[in-house]
Amino acid sequence: MTIPLKKFISDESLDFALRHVLDFYDTDFFPRIEEFTALAYSWSDVKTHILNSDLDGVLSASPIVKPWPKAKSGYRIVHRLEALDAIVYTAFAKTVAQNVESARADEKTACSYRISLDHHGFFQYGSGFHIYRERNENLAAKYPYVLTADI
């Protein structure tokens, strides 16, 4: 039995996803790709194709997976989805974003990106790194030792 994606994501969430990847790209690590501009050129047809595709068959390929050097030492594993897959994934994320954010720990506990939707993206207030640094500085002023983790 096939289930079309339009049962899970909306026309609006796909439009949001396209705006998001055009404005902010699909990754912080790899260079910008022009496939998103090409998909935008035929967006009406692309969107219809996605919404009418079945959930099991819409994703096209395994992501590119590479170790990426961290700024000071070590590596992290990064992924890059194919362009169409990135749009579908972003539309799914948009669909559940408010519920996920409302279930998260407060920003003094988890200083990561906080979901705050605007017309073009998820993170209108930035990365949260300034909150992390401020929290560390406040704790360092209060205690002789502070342990932090970047997970």
Coordinates of C-alpha atoms in Angstrom, one line a residue:
M1 CA 0.0 0.0 0.0
T2 CA 1.4 3.4 -1.0
I3 CA 0.9 6.5 1.1
P4 CA 1.3 9.8 -0.7
L5 CA 3.5 12.4 1.1
K6 CA 0.6 14.9 1.0
K7 CA -0.8 12.9 4.0
F8 CA 2.3 14.0 6.0
I9 CA 3.5 17.3 4.7
S10 CA 1.7 20.3 3.3
D11 CA 2.0 22.5 0.3
E12 CA 3.0 25.3 2.7
S13 CA 5.7 23.2 4.4
L14 CA 7.3 22.5 1.1
D15 CA 7.3 26.2 0.1
F16 CA 8.9 26.9 3.5
A17 CA 11.5 24.2 2.9
L18 CA 12.4 25.7 -0.5
R19 CA 12.8 29.2 0.9
H20 CA 14.8 27.8 3.8
V21 CA 17.4 26.0 1.6
L22 CA 17.6 28.9 -0.8
D23 CA 18.3 31.4 2.0
F24 CA 20.4 29.2 4.4
Y25 CA 21.5 26.3 2.2
D26 CA 21.3 22.7 3.3
T27 CA 24.5 22.4 5.3
D28 CA 27.1 24.5 7.2
F29 CA 29.9 22.3 5.9
F30 CA 29.7 21.7 2.2
P31 CA 29.8 24.4 -0.5
R32 CA 26.5 25.7 -1.8
I33 CA 24.9 23.7 -4.6
E34 CA 22.8 25.2 -7.4
E35 CA 20.3 22.3 -7.6
F36 CA 18.0 24.3 -5.3
T37 CA 17.9 27.1 -7.8
A38 CA 17.1 24.6 -10.5
L39 CA 14.3 23.1 -8.5
A40 CA 12.9 26.5 -7.7
Y41 CA 12.7 27.2 -11.5
S42 CA 10.2 24.4 -11.9
W43 CA 8.8 24.5 -8.4
S44 CA 5.2 24.0 -9.2
D45 CA 6.0 20.7 -11.0
V46 CA 8.5 19.6 -8.4
K47 CA 6.1 20.3 -5.5
T48 CA 3.3 18.3 -7.3
H49 CA 5.7 15.4 -7.8
I50 CA 6.8 15.4 -4.2
L51 CA 3.2 15.6 -2.8
N52 CA 2.1 12.8 -5.1
S53 CA 5.1 10.6 -4.4
D54 CA 4.7 7.7 -2.0
L55 CA 6.5 7.9 1.3
D56 CA 8.6 4.8 0.7
G57 CA 9.8 5.9 -2.7
V58 CA 10.4 9.6 -2.5
L59 CA 13.9 9.6 -1.1
S60 CA 16.5 9.2 -3.9
A61 CA 19.9 8.2 -2.5
S62 CA 22.0 7.6 0.6
P63 CA 23.6 10.9 1.9
I64 CA 27.2 11.8 1.3
V65 CA 29.0 11.1 4.6
K66 CA 32.4 12.6 5.4
P67 CA 34.6 13.2 8.4
W68 CA 35.0 17.0 8.7
P69 CA 37.8 18.6 10.8
K70 CA 36.8 20.6 13.9
A71 CA 38.3 24.0 14.4
K72 CA 40.8 23.1 17.1
S73 CA 41.2 19.3 16.9
G74 CA 39.3 16.1 16.0
Y75 CA 36.6 15.4 13.5
R76 CA 32.9 15.2 13.3
I77 CA 30.9 13.2 10.8
V78 CA 28.8 15.3 8.5
H79 CA 26.1 14.4 6.0
R80 CA 24.7 15.9 2.8
L81 CA 21.4 14.8 1.4
E82 CA 20.5 15.0 -2.3
A83 CA 18.7 18.3 -3.0
L84 CA 15.2 16.8 -3.3
D85 CA 15.7 14.8 -0.2
A86 CA 16.9 17.9 1.7
I87 CA 13.7 19.7 0.7
V88 CA 11.5 16.8 1.8
Y89 CA 13.4 16.4 5.1
T90 CA 13.1 20.2 5.8
A91 CA 9.4 20.1 5.1
F92 CA 9.0 17.2 7.5
A93 CA 11.0 19.2 10.1
K94 CA 8.8 22.2 9.6
T95 CA 5.7 20.1 10.1
V96 CA 6.9 19.0 13.6
A97 CA 9.0 22.0 14.6
Q98 CA 6.7 23.7 17.0
N99 CA 5.9 20.4 18.9
V100 CA 9.7 19.6 19.1
E101 CA 10.6 23.0 20.4
S102 CA 7.8 23.0 23.0
A103 CA 9.1 19.7 24.4
R104 CA 12.8 20.8 24.7
A105 CA 14.7 21.8 27.8
D106 CA 14.9 25.5 28.5
E107 CA 17.7 27.5 26.8
K108 CA 19.8 27.7 30.1
T109 CA 20.0 23.9 30.0
A110 CA 20.4 23.3 26.3
C111 CA 22.0 26.2 24.5
S112 CA 21.7 24.9 21.0
Y113 CA 19.8 26.4 18.1
R114 CA 16.2 27.1 19.2
I115 CA 13.5 26.7 16.7
S116 CA 11.8 30.0 16.0
L117 CA 10.0 30.0 12.7
D118 CA 9.8 32.9 10.5
H119 CA 8.8 33.1 6.8
H120 CA 12.2 31.8 5.6
G121 CA 13.7 29.7 8.2
F122 CA 13.9 27.9 11.5
F123 CA 16.4 30.0 13.5
Q124 CA 15.5 33.7 13.3
Y125 CA 17.3 34.2 16.6
G126 CA 20.6 32.6 15.6
S127 CA 22.6 29.7 17.0
G128 CA 22.3 30.2 20.7
F129 CA 26.1 30.2 21.0
H130 CA 26.0 33.6 22.7
I131 CA 23.7 32.1 25.4
Y132 CA 26.1 29.2 25.9
R133 CA 29.1 31.6 26.3
E134 CA 27.2 33.8 28.7
R135 CA 26.0 30.9 30.8
N136 CA 29.6 29.6 31.0
E137 CA 30.9 33.0 32.1
N138 CA 28.3 33.3 34.7
L139 CA 29.0 29.9 36.1
A140 CA 32.8 30.5 36.0
A141 CA 32.3 33.7 38.1
K142 CA 30.3 31.6 40.7
Y143 CA 32.3 28.3 40.8
P144 CA 36.0 27.4 40.8
Y145 CA 35.4 24.8 38.1
V146 CA 32.9 24.5 35.2
L147 CA 32.5 21.6 32.9
T148 CA 30.8 22.0 29.6
A149 CA 30.1 19.7 26.7
D150 CA 29.6 20.1 23.0
I151 CA 27.5 17.1 22.0

